[in-house]
PDB file of C-alpha atoms in Angstrom:
ATOM      1  CA  MET A   1      79.706 106.568 152.975  1.00  0.00           C
ATOM      2  CA  LEU A   2      77.355 105.651 149.964  1.00  0.00           C
ATOM      3  CA  THR A   3      76.798 101.847 150.480  1.00  0.00           C
ATOM      4  CA  PRO A   4      75.269  99.956 147.841  1.00  0.00           C
ATOM      5  CA  THR A   5      71.777  99.791 150.032  1.00  0.00           C
ATOM      6  CA  ILE A   6      71.661 103.262 150.120  1.00  0.00           C
ATOM      7  CA  PHE A   7      72.860 103.498 146.120  1.00  0.00           C
ATOM      8  CA  CYS A   8      69.427 101.478 145.581  1.00  0.00           C
ATOM      9  CA  GLU A   9      67.016 103.533 147.962  1.00  0.00           C
ATOM     10  CA  ARG A  10      68.702 106.994 146.420  1.00  0.00           C
ATOM     11  CA  VAL A  11      67.680 105.629 142.498  1.00  0.00           C
ATOM     12  CA  VAL A  12      63.892 104.565 143.988  1.00  0.00           C
ATOM     13  CA  LYS A  13      63.265 107.259 145.567  1.00  0.00           C
ATOM     14  CA  GLU A  14      64.427 109.700 142.334  1.00  0.00           C
ATOM     15  CA  PHE A  15      62.593 107.395 140.309  1.00  0.00           C
ATOM     16  CA  GLU A  16      59.282 107.592 142.340  1.00  0.00           C
ATOM     17  CA  GLY A  17      56.129 108.805 140.534  1.00  0.00           C
ATOM     18  CA  LEU A  18      57.341 108.382 137.242  1.00  0.00           C
ATOM     19  CA  ASP A  19      55.769 106.320 134.585  1.00  0.00           C
ATOM     20  CA  LYS A  20      56.721 103.268 132.377  1.00  0.00           C
ATOM     21  CA  VAL A  21      59.797 102.336 134.440  1.00  0.00           C
ATOM     22  CA  GLU A  22      60.139  99.549 135.972  1.00  0.00           C
ATOM     23  CA  ILE A  23      63.256  99.095 139.447  1.00  0.00           C
ATOM     24  CA  HIS A  24      64.123  95.824 140.265  1.00  0.00           C
ATOM     25  CA  VAL A  25      66.564  95.855 143.256  1.00  0.00           C
ATOM     26  CA  HIS A  26      68.291  91.560 143.207  1.00  0.00           C
ATOM     27  CA  ASP A  27      70.241  90.247 146.150  1.00  0.00           C
ATOM     28  CA  GLU A  28      73.623  88.352 146.309  1.00  0.00           C
ATOM     29  CA  ALA A  29      71.248  85.315 146.738  1.00  0.00           C
ATOM     30  CA  TRP A  30      69.686  86.056 143.240  1.00  0.00           C
ATOM     31  CA  ALA A  31      73.390  86.934 142.067  1.00  0.00           C
ATOM     32  CA  SER A  32      74.377  83.540 142.611  1.00  0.00           C
ATOM     33  CA  GLU A  33      71.193  81.251 141.049  1.00  0.00           C
ATOM     34  CA  LYS A  34      72.234  83.376 138.061  1.00  0.00           C
ATOM     35  CA  SER A  35      75.666  82.148 138.168  1.00  0.00           C
ATOM     36  CA  MET A  36      77.088  85.850 138.748  1.00  0.00           C
ATOM     37  CA  ARG A  37      80.213  84.251 140.239  1.00  0.00           C
ATOM     38  CA  THR A  38      83.100  87.036 138.670  1.00  0.00           C
ATOM     39  CA  PHE A  39      80.515  90.126 140.930  1.00  0.00           C
ATOM     40  CA  LEU A  40      80.593  87.733 143.378  1.00  0.00           C
ATOM     41  CA  SER A  41      84.135  87.375 143.726  1.00  0.00           C
ATOM     42  CA  VAL A  42      84.421  90.818 144.218  1.00  0.00           C
ATOM     43  CA  THR A  43      81.672  90.974 147.258  1.00  0.00           C
ATOM     44  CA  GLN A  44      83.148  88.545 149.259  1.00  0.00           C
ATOM     45  CA  GLY A  45      86.082  90.632 151.336  1.00  0.00           C
ATOM     46  CA  THR A  46      83.061  93.320 152.361  1.00  0.00           C
ATOM     47  CA  ALA A  47      81.008  93.356 155.062  1.00  0.00           C
ATOM     48  CA  GLU A  48      78.106  95.707 152.957  1.00  0.00           C
ATOM     49  CA  PRO A  49      75.128  93.461 151.788  1.00  0.00           C
ATOM     50  CA  ALA A  50      75.987  93.991 147.640  1.00  0.00           C
ATOM     51  CA  LYS A  51      73.348  94.776 145.472  1.00  0.00           C
ATOM     52  CA  PHE A  52      72.401  94.016 141.651  1.00  0.00           C
ATOM     53  CA  LEU A  53      70.127  97.340 140.638  1.00  0.00           C
ATOM     54  CA  GLU A  54      67.988  96.645 136.959  1.00  0.00           C
ATOM     55  CA  ILE A  55      66.295  99.509 135.857  1.00  0.00           C
ATOM     56  CA  HIS A  56      64.063  98.344 132.638  1.00  0.00           C
ATOM     57  CA  TYR A  57      62.126 102.093 130.489  1.00  0.00           C
ATOM     58  CA  LYS A  58      59.372 101.355 127.668  1.00  0.00           C
ATOM     59  CA  GLY A  59      59.137 104.749 126.189  1.00  0.00           C
ATOM     60  CA  ALA A  60      58.986 103.445 123.021  1.00  0.00           C
ATOM     61  CA  SER A  61      55.574 103.448 121.250  1.00  0.00           C
ATOM     62  CA  ASN A  62      55.995  99.384 121.036  1.00  0.00           C
ATOM     63  CA  PRO A  63      57.167  98.372 124.287  1.00  0.00           C
ATOM     64  CA  ASP A  64      58.574  95.003 123.362  1.00  0.00           C
ATOM     65  CA  ALA A  65      60.474  96.756 120.912  1.00  0.00           C
ATOM     66  CA  ARG A  66      64.535  96.321 121.544  1.00  0.00           C
ATOM     67  CA  PRO A  67      66.328  97.968 124.519  1.00  0.00           C
ATOM     68  CA  LEU A  68      69.105 100.307 124.646  1.00  0.00           C
ATOM     69  CA  GLY A  69      71.024  98.861 127.067  1.00  0.00           C
ATOM     70  CA  LEU A  70      72.675 100.544 129.765  1.00  0.00           C
ATOM     71  CA  VAL A  71      75.239  99.210 132.194  1.00  0.00           C
ATOM     72  CA  GLY A  72      77.144 101.137 134.777  1.00  0.00           C
ATOM     73  CA  LYS A  73      80.385 100.239 137.589  1.00  0.00           C
ATOM     74  CA  GLY A  74      79.163  99.856 140.905  1.00  0.00           C
ATOM     75  CA  ILE A  75      82.114  99.763 143.300  1.00  0.00           C
ATOM     76  CA  THR A  76      80.837 102.385 146.459  1.00  0.00           C
ATOM     77  CA  PHE A  77      83.863 102.304 147.655  1.00  0.00           C
ATOM     78  CA  ASP A  78      87.129 100.718 146.362  1.00  0.00           C
ATOM     79  CA  SER A  79      90.349 100.066 148.682  1.00  0.00           C
ATOM     80  CA  GLY A  80      91.990  97.845 146.351  1.00  0.00           C
ATOM     81  CA  GLY A  81      90.448  94.073 147.615  1.00  0.00           C
ATOM     82  CA  ILE A  82      94.121  92.116 149.216  1.00  0.00           C
ATOM     83  CA  SER A  83      95.591  94.408 146.284  1.00  0.00           C
ATOM     84  CA  LEU A  84      95.496  97.190 148.578  1.00  0.00           C
ATOM     85  CA  LYS A  85      95.784 100.608 147.215  1.00  0.00           C
ATOM     86  CA  PRO A  86      98.121 103.278 148.002  1.00  0.00           C
ATOM     87  CA  GLY A  87      96.535 105.073 150.923  1.00  0.00           C
ATOM     88  CA  ALA A  88      97.169 108.369 149.874  1.00  0.00           C
ATOM     89  CA  GLY A  89      93.781 109.946 147.453  1.00  0.00           C
ATOM     90  CA  MET A  90      92.279 106.721 148.723  1.00  0.00           C
ATOM     91  CA  LYS A  91      89.212 108.751 149.913  1.00  0.00           C
ATOM     92  CA  LEU A  92      88.109 109.688 146.144  1.00  0.00           C
ATOM     93  CA  MET A  93      87.449 106.024 145.635  1.00  0.00           C
ATOM     94  CA  ARG A  94      84.475 106.967 147.170  1.00  0.00           C
ATOM     95  CA  GLY A  95      83.831 107.513 143.737  1.00  0.00           C
ATOM     96  CA  ASP A  96      84.300 104.371 142.078  1.00  0.00           C
ATOM     97  CA  MET A  97      80.395 103.889 141.095  1.00  0.00           C
ATOM     98  CA  GLY A  98      80.644 107.107 138.918  1.00  0.00           C
ATOM     99  CA  GLY A  99      79.612 104.421 136.112  1.00  0.00           C
ATOM    100  CA  ALA A 100      76.868 103.264 138.075  1.00  0.00           C
ATOM    101  CA  ALA A 101      75.692 106.972 138.805  1.00  0.00           C
ATOM    102  CA  THR A 102      75.955 108.310 135.520  1.00  0.00           C
ATOM    103  CA  VAL A 103      74.110 105.691 133.645  1.00  0.00           C
ATOM    104  CA  VAL A 104      71.165 105.942 136.219  1.00  0.00           C
ATOM    105  CA  SER A 105      71.608 109.772 136.154  1.00  0.00           C
ATOM    106  CA  ALA A 106      70.983 109.755 132.665  1.00  0.00           C
ATOM    107  CA  LEU A 107      68.050 107.132 132.194  1.00  0.00           C
ATOM    108  CA  LEU A 108      66.893 109.909 134.798  1.00  0.00           C
ATOM    109  CA  THR A 109      67.313 112.287 132.015  1.00  0.00           C
ATOM    110  CA  ILE A 110      65.896 109.999 129.284  1.00  0.00           C
ATOM    111  CA  VAL A 111      62.411 108.952 131.530  1.00  0.00           C
ATOM    112  CA  LYS A 112      61.448 112.542 132.355  1.00  0.00           C
ATOM    113  CA  LEU A 113      62.227 113.784 128.755  1.00  0.00           C
ATOM    114  CA  GLY A 114      59.215 111.279 127.810  1.00  0.00           C
ATOM    115  CA  LEU A 115      62.280 110.054 124.793  1.00  0.00           C
ATOM    116  CA  PRO A 116      60.262 107.148 123.052  1.00  0.00           C
ATOM    117  CA  ILE A 117      62.963 104.299 123.493  1.00  0.00           C
ATOM    118  CA  ASN A 118      63.010 101.342 125.249  1.00  0.00           C
ATOM    119  CA  VAL A 119      65.814 101.201 128.261  1.00  0.00           C
ATOM    120  CA  VAL A 120      67.555  98.551 130.094  1.00  0.00           C
ATOM    121  CA  LEU A 121      70.053  99.296 132.880  1.00  0.00           C
ATOM    122  CA  ALA A 122      72.331  96.765 135.316  1.00  0.00           C
ATOM    123  CA  ALA A 123      74.392  98.133 137.542  1.00  0.00           C
ATOM    124  CA  PRO A 124      76.296  95.922 139.833  1.00  0.00           C
ATOM    125  CA  LEU A 125      76.903  97.439 143.523  1.00  0.00           C
ATOM    126  CA  THR A 126      79.490  96.408 146.238  1.00  0.00           C
ATOM    127  CA  GLU A 127      82.864  97.543 147.832  1.00  0.00           C
ATOM    128  CA  ASN A 128      86.053  96.396 147.235  1.00  0.00           C
ATOM    129  CA  MET A 129      87.493  95.734 150.543  1.00  0.00           C
ATOM    130  CA  PRO A 130      90.486  92.966 151.977  1.00  0.00           C
ATOM    131  CA  GLY A 131      88.495  91.215 154.346  1.00  0.00           C
ATOM    132  CA  GLY A 132      89.226  87.845 155.339  1.00  0.00           C
ATOM    133  CA  ARG A 133      87.023  86.066 152.696  1.00  0.00           C
ATOM    134  CA  ALA A 134      88.164  88.478 149.894  1.00  0.00           C
ATOM    135  CA  THR A 135      89.173  86.946 146.918  1.00  0.00           C
ATOM    136  CA  LYS A 136      92.923  86.511 146.330  1.00  0.00           C
ATOM    137  CA  PRO A 137      95.245  87.129 143.739  1.00  0.00           C
ATOM    138  CA  GLY A 138      95.742  83.820 141.915  1.00  0.00           C
ATOM    139  CA  ASP A 139      92.340  82.552 142.345  1.00  0.00           C
ATOM    140  CA  VAL A 140      90.194  81.786 139.261  1.00  0.00           C
ATOM    141  CA  PHE A 141      86.344  82.094 138.690  1.00  0.00           C
ATOM    142  CA  VAL A 142      83.539  80.757 136.339  1.00  0.00           C
ATOM    143  CA  ALA A 143      81.639  83.799 134.886  1.00  0.00           C
ATOM    144  CA  MET A 144      78.247  83.740 133.933  1.00  0.00           C
ATOM    145  CA  ASN A 145      78.788  82.714 130.018  1.00  0.00           C
ATOM    146  CA  GLY A 146      81.325  79.331 131.354  1.00  0.00           C
ATOM    147  CA  LYS A 147      84.209  81.606 130.312  1.00  0.00           C
ATOM    148  CA  THR A 148      87.131  81.284 133.248  1.00  0.00           C
ATOM    149  CA  VAL A 149      89.156  84.338 134.331  1.00  0.00           C
ATOM    150  CA  GLU A 150      91.835  84.915 136.638  1.00  0.00           C
ATOM    151  CA  VAL A 151      92.416  87.392 139.551  1.00  0.00           C
ATOM    152  CA  ASP A 152      95.585  88.373 138.588  1.00  0.00           C
ATOM    153  CA  ASN A 153      95.261  92.095 140.538  1.00  0.00           C
ATOM    154  CA  THR A 154      91.887  92.396 143.007  1.00  0.00           C
ATOM    155  CA  ASP A 155      92.514  96.003 141.925  1.00  0.00           C
ATOM    156  CA  ALA A 156      91.227  95.254 138.699  1.00  0.00           C
ATOM    157  CA  GLU A 157      87.659  94.226 139.939  1.00  0.00           C
ATOM    158  CA  GLY A 158      85.551  96.967 137.845  1.00  0.00           C
ATOM    159  CA  ARG A 159      86.027  95.128 134.996  1.00  0.00           C
ATOM    160  CA  LEU A 160      84.614  91.374 136.874  1.00  0.00           C
ATOM    161  CA  VAL A 161      81.692  92.876 138.490  1.00  0.00           C
ATOM    162  CA  LEU A 162      81.230  94.080 134.555  1.00  0.00           C
ATOM    163  CA  ALA A 163      81.378  91.057 133.480  1.00  0.00           C
ATOM    164  CA  ASP A 164      78.685  89.556 134.222  1.00  0.00           C
ATOM    165  CA  ALA A 165      76.491  92.490 134.702  1.00  0.00           C
ATOM    166  CA  LEU A 166      76.903  92.969 130.210  1.00  0.00           C
ATOM    167  CA  THR A 167      76.063  88.708 129.890  1.00  0.00           C
ATOM    168  CA  TYR A 168      73.104  89.094 131.928  1.00  0.00           C
ATOM    169  CA  VAL A 169      71.916  92.091 129.647  1.00  0.00           C
ATOM    170  CA  SER A 170      73.359  91.453 126.091  1.00  0.00           C
ATOM    171  CA  ARG A 171      71.782  87.551 126.964  1.00  0.00           C
ATOM    172  CA  GLU A 172      68.285  88.276 128.862  1.00  0.00           C
ATOM    173  CA  PHE A 173      66.932  91.420 126.947  1.00  0.00           C
ATOM    174  CA  LYS A 174      68.519  91.460 123.330  1.00  0.00           C
ATOM    175  CA  PRO A 175      68.881  95.120 123.254  1.00  0.00           C
ATOM    176  CA  HIS A 176      69.968  96.351 119.993  1.00  0.00           C
ATOM    177  CA  THR A 177      73.170  98.777 121.581  1.00  0.00           C
ATOM    178  CA  LEU A 178      74.767  98.035 124.772  1.00  0.00           C
ATOM    179  CA  ILE A 179      76.851 100.292 126.118  1.00  0.00           C
ATOM    180  CA  ASP A 180      78.927 100.248 129.772  1.00  0.00           C
ATOM    181  CA  VAL A 181      80.433 103.304 131.645  1.00  0.00           C
ATOM    182  CA  ALA A 182      83.028 102.985 134.192  1.00  0.00           C
ATOM    183  CA  THR A 183      86.056 104.877 136.636  1.00  0.00           C
ATOM    184  CA  LEU A 184      87.442 101.399 134.770  1.00  0.00           C
ATOM    185  CA  THR A 185      91.131 102.559 134.471  1.00  0.00           C
ATOM    186  CA  GLY A 186      94.204 105.289 135.150  1.00  0.00           C
ATOM    187  CA  ALA A 187      95.491 104.475 131.746  1.00  0.00           C
ATOM    188  CA  ILE A 188      93.035 106.149 129.814  1.00  0.00           C
ATOM    189  CA  GLN A 189      93.635 109.231 132.171  1.00  0.00           C
ATOM    190  CA  ILE A 190      97.346 108.738 131.671  1.00  0.00           C
ATOM    191  CA  ALA A 191      95.940 108.695 128.012  1.00  0.00           C
ATOM    192  CA  LEU A 192      93.660 111.445 127.387  1.00  0.00           C
ATOM    193  CA  GLY A 193      93.269 113.201 130.853  1.00  0.00           C
ATOM    194  CA  GLU A 194      90.967 114.927 132.183  1.00  0.00           C
ATOM    195  CA  ILE A 195      90.201 116.141 129.090  1.00  0.00           C
ATOM    196  CA  PHE A 196      88.323 113.591 126.924  1.00  0.00           C
ATOM    197  CA  THR A 197      86.335 110.187 127.760  1.00  0.00           C
ATOM    198  CA  GLY A 198      88.001 107.238 126.038  1.00  0.00           C
ATOM    199  CA  VAL A 199      85.338 105.208 124.369  1.00  0.00           C
ATOM    200  CA  PHE A 200      86.056 102.040 122.363  1.00  0.00           C
ATOM    201  CA  SER A 201      83.152 100.447 120.442  1.00  0.00           C
ATOM    202  CA  THR A 202      82.312  97.245 117.770  1.00  0.00           C
ATOM    203  CA  THR A 203      81.431  99.672 114.627  1.00  0.00           C
ATOM    204  CA  ASP A 204      81.799 102.610 113.419  1.00  0.00           C
ATOM    205  CA  SER A 205      78.449 103.791 113.495  1.00  0.00           C
ATOM    206  CA  LEU A 206      77.661 103.202 117.368  1.00  0.00           C
ATOM    207  CA  TRP A 207      81.314 105.766 117.990  1.00  0.00           C
ATOM    208  CA  SER A 208      79.753 108.182 115.146  1.00  0.00           C
ATOM    209  CA  THR A 209      76.618 108.692 117.239  1.00  0.00           C
ATOM    210  CA  LEU A 210      78.362 109.029 120.260  1.00  0.00           C
ATOM    211  CA  HIS A 211      80.877 111.553 118.820  1.00  0.00           C
ATOM    212  CA  ALA A 212      78.714 113.803 116.813  1.00  0.00           C
ATOM    213  CA  ALA A 213      76.288 113.607 120.758  1.00  0.00           C
ATOM    214  CA  GLY A 214      79.479 114.613 122.457  1.00  0.00           C
ATOM    215  CA  GLU A 215      80.385 117.043 120.764  1.00  0.00           C
ATOM    216  CA  ALA A 216      76.561 119.005 120.786  1.00  0.00           C
ATOM    217  CA  GLU A 217      77.136 118.776 124.767  1.00  0.00           C
ATOM    218  CA  TYR A 218      80.350 119.943 125.290  1.00  0.00           C
ATOM    219  CA  ASP A 219      80.806 115.880 126.874  1.00  0.00           C
ATOM    220  CA  ARG A 220      83.601 115.252 124.728  1.00  0.00           C
ATOM    221  CA  PHE A 221      84.629 111.774 123.549  1.00  0.00           C
ATOM    222  CA  TRP A 222      88.100 110.088 121.746  1.00  0.00           C
ATOM    223  CA  ARG A 223      87.848 106.528 120.006  1.00  0.00           C
ATOM    224  CA  MET A 224      90.581 103.715 121.424  1.00  0.00           C
ATOM    225  CA  PRO A 225      91.725 100.733 120.101  1.00  0.00           C
ATOM    226  CA  LEU A 226      89.504  97.754 120.972  1.00  0.00           C
ATOM    227  CA  ASP A 227      92.025  95.381 118.686  1.00  0.00           C
ATOM    228  CA  GLU A 228      92.812  91.970 119.122  1.00  0.00           C
ATOM    229  CA  ASP A 229      96.566  92.407 118.661  1.00  0.00           C
ATOM    230  CA  PHE A 230      96.343  93.421 122.780  1.00  0.00           C
ATOM    231  CA  GLY A 231      95.232  90.318 123.543  1.00  0.00           C
ATOM    232  CA  PRO A 232      98.195  88.100 124.247  1.00  0.00           C
ATOM    233  CA  GLN A 233      98.443  90.138 127.317  1.00  0.00           C
ATOM    234  CA  ILE A 234      95.499  88.683 128.695  1.00  0.00           C
ATOM    235  CA  TYR A 235      94.964  85.030 127.378  1.00  0.00           C
ATOM    236  CA  LYS A 236      97.270  83.916 129.334  1.00  0.00           C
ATOM    237  CA  GLY A 237      97.830  81.960 132.981  1.00  0.00           C
ATOM    238  CA  MET A 238      95.553  79.586 134.446  1.00  0.00           C
ATOM    239  CA  ALA A 239      92.004  80.377 132.149  1.00  0.00           C
ATOM    240  CA  ASP A 240      90.535  81.641 129.444  1.00  0.00           C
ATOM    241  CA  LEU A 241      91.538  85.083 130.880  1.00  0.00           C
ATOM    242  CA  ILE A 242      93.637  87.091 133.406  1.00  0.00           C
ATOM    243  CA  ASN A 243      92.085  90.326 134.629  1.00  0.00           C
ATOM    244  CA  THR A 244      95.347  92.174 134.007  1.00  0.00           C
ATOM    245  CA  GLY A 245      97.591  92.078 131.345  1.00  0.00           C
ATOM    246  CA  GLY A 246     100.331  94.455 132.355  1.00  0.00           C
ATOM    247  CA  ARG A 247     100.878  98.360 132.109  1.00  0.00           C
ATOM    248  CA  PRO A 248     101.301  98.269 128.517  1.00  0.00           C
ATOM    249  CA  GLY A 249      97.504  99.517 126.700  1.00  0.00           C
ATOM    250  CA  GLY A 250      95.833  99.166 129.924  1.00  0.00           C
ATOM    251  CA  SER A 251      92.686 100.716 129.184  1.00  0.00           C
ATOM    252  CA  CYS A 252      92.775  98.897 125.788  1.00  0.00           C
ATOM    253  CA  THR A 253      93.567  95.120 127.791  1.00  0.00           C
ATOM    254  CA  ALA A 254      90.675  96.340 130.015  1.00  0.00           C
ATOM    255  CA  ALA A 255      88.413  96.766 126.888  1.00  0.00           C
ATOM    256  CA  LEU A 256      89.074  93.528 125.213  1.00  0.00           C
ATOM    257  CA  PHE A 257      88.587  91.798 128.486  1.00  0.00           C
ATOM    258  CA  LEU A 258      84.916  93.533 128.717  1.00  0.00           C
ATOM    259  CA  LYS A 259      84.109  92.176 125.103  1.00  0.00           C
ATOM    260  CA  ALA A 260      83.765  88.583 125.929  1.00  0.00           C
ATOM    261  CA  PHE A 261      81.344  88.927 127.581  1.00  0.00           C
ATOM    262  CA  VAL A 262      78.863  90.698 125.169  1.00  0.00           C
ATOM    263  CA  ASP A 263      76.426  87.808 124.376  1.00  0.00           C
ATOM    264  CA  GLY A 264      76.215  88.448 120.461  1.00  0.00           C
ATOM    265  CA  ILE A 265      78.913  90.497 119.590  1.00  0.00           C
ATOM    266  CA  GLU A 266      80.151  88.154 116.871  1.00  0.00           C
ATOM    267  CA  GLY A 267      78.035  87.561 113.597  1.00  0.00           C
ATOM    268  CA  LYS A 268      77.384  83.704 113.042  1.00  0.00           C
ATOM    269  CA  ASP A 269      77.230  82.261 110.178  1.00  0.00           C
ATOM    270  CA  GLY A 270      77.683  84.887 107.500  1.00  0.00           C
ATOM    271  CA  LYS A 271      74.774  87.099 109.332  1.00  0.00           C
ATOM    272  CA  ALA A 272      76.146  91.241 111.248  1.00  0.00           C
ATOM    273  CA  PRO A 273      76.324  90.799 115.231  1.00  0.00           C
ATOM    274  CA  GLU A 274      73.443  90.941 116.721  1.00  0.00           C
ATOM    275  CA  VAL A 275      74.796  93.673 119.201  1.00  0.00           C
ATOM    276  CA  GLU A 276      77.225  97.052 118.541  1.00  0.00           C
ATOM    277  CA  TRP A 277      78.682  97.292 121.613  1.00  0.00           C
ATOM    278  CA  ALA A 278      81.106 100.239 123.307  1.00  0.00           C
ATOM    279  CA  HIS A 279      83.102 100.766 126.792  1.00  0.00           C
ATOM    280  CA  ILE A 280      82.820 104.434 128.381  1.00  0.00           C
ATOM    281  CA  ASP A 281      85.943 104.810 130.328  1.00  0.00           C
ATOM    282  CA  ILE A 282      85.276 107.284 132.425  1.00  0.00           C
ATOM    283  CA  ALA A 283      88.399 107.353 135.181  1.00  0.00           C
ATOM    284  CA  GLY A 284      90.005 110.356 133.967  1.00  0.00           C
ATOM    285  CA  THR A 285      86.779 112.398 133.852  1.00  0.00           C
ATOM    286  CA  MET A 286      85.341 111.492 136.705  1.00  0.00           C
ATOM    287  CA  GLU A 287      87.047 114.377 138.117  1.00  0.00           C
ATOM    288  CA  ALA A 288      87.392 117.750 137.150  1.00  0.00           C
ATOM    289  CA  THR A 289      90.721 119.502 138.751  1.00  0.00           C
ATOM    290  CA  ARG A 290      89.887 122.953 137.244  1.00  0.00           C
ATOM    291  CA  ALA A 291      86.917 124.661 135.676  1.00  0.00           C
ATOM    292  CA  GLY A 292      85.442 124.007 132.654  1.00  0.00           C
ATOM    293  CA  PRO A 293      83.045 125.993 130.617  1.00  0.00           C
ATOM    294  CA  TYR A 294      80.451 124.647 132.850  1.00  0.00           C
ATOM    295  CA  GLN A 295      81.300 123.086 134.865  1.00  0.00           C
ATOM    296  CA  LYS A 296      83.195 123.961 138.643  1.00  0.00           C
ATOM    297  CA  PRO A 297      86.570 121.572 140.092  1.00  0.00           C
ATOM    298  CA  GLY A 298      85.475 117.945 141.481  1.00  0.00           C
ATOM    299  CA  MET A 299      83.140 114.974 140.657  1.00  0.00           C
ATOM    300  CA  THR A 300      82.096 116.330 136.854  1.00  0.00           C
ATOM    301  CA  GLY A 301      78.705 113.272 135.901  1.00  0.00           C
ATOM    302  CA  ARG A 302      80.524 113.115 132.709  1.00  0.00           C
ATOM    303  CA  GLY A 303      78.708 110.799 129.956  1.00  0.00           C
ATOM    304  CA  VAL A 304      75.212 112.018 131.365  1.00  0.00           C
ATOM    305  CA  ARG A 305      74.567 114.824 128.621  1.00  0.00           C
ATOM    306  CA  GLY A 306      76.196 112.782 125.994  1.00  0.00           C
ATOM    307  CA  LEU A 307      74.064 109.247 126.609  1.00  0.00           C
ATOM    308  CA  VAL A 308      71.138 111.472 127.106  1.00  0.00           C
ATOM    309  CA  GLU A 309      71.791 113.517 123.682  1.00  0.00           C
ATOM    310  CA  PHE A 310      72.749 109.878 122.177  1.00  0.00           C
ATOM    311  CA  ALA A 311      69.271 108.419 123.215  1.00  0.00           C
ATOM    312  CA  ARG A 312      67.898 111.427 122.618  1.00  0.00           C
ATOM    313  CA  ARG A 313      69.050 110.847 118.330  1.00  0.00           C
ATOM    314  CA  LEU A 314      69.311 107.420 118.617  1.00  0.00           C
ATOM    315  CA  SER A 315      65.243 107.894 119.248  1.00  0.00           C
ATOM    316  CA  GLN A 316      64.418 110.051 116.608  1.00  0.00           C
ATOM    317  CA  ASN A 317      66.060 107.363 114.002  1.00  0.00           C
ATOM    318  CA  GLN A 318      63.550 104.676 115.615  1.00  0.00           C
ATOM    319  CA  SER A 319      60.737 106.861 115.495  1.00  0.00           C
TER     320      SER A 319
END
């Protein structure tokens, strides 16, 4: 069984000896100092120590140039917490760290290729378990950015750990582009199956580049609606936000929830937004039930090829 500690140990080993890379493995005390309360709300029910993995790659000619930001959901086992999942198929939830694995693998490839681009990566890592101290439905937490979040369902934990990670990366490192990857919703699997990976983007330009990169690598993406008309489903309850919006448009409400935690995403005083953001939901494509052009049945690593090609094109445009 993969734990947050083992995940980080493996990452450190894989990046060993590579130039221009800096790795930090933060603990729960560090996360508490950063006021990452929504992340820590998920860690409460497990005996396994949570970790917050942070990686910097300075590949650009100017090491101070604004980076590409990558964030990956790292739930190393998801039981659902108090909102316990059915037992059938639960063992597949060892793969709920697929978002973290995808962004780390993409960055490892970017580093080995020596792409001239700066990248900052964050992966909040924890189990989601129904222990005696676990978060309960109805609990309210204050996120790192000050927004209050009501937990309606503890099995919607991915957006809770991602919320603080998105705030941390966007606020501390000011990326020009921020992309998160997560096995986030069953709704995306219903919508797109295992053929296309769902993408929610704040700009047409970011979507166009991601789409082109995915087509080139046969790591295909499909754009989904990111629209405030879904907002009333999550702007209710006892807090600023609620972590589930019901079954209708489930992947869309999840994406809209995450958008609320990206610093600089809204333009101010007539100025353009400071960051372009995309959310990639790989819940449907994380596993293949049949063989494809270059993959056998099983866990796929979908998103890695597309992200590497995206970074390659981005680095060419910046050079």
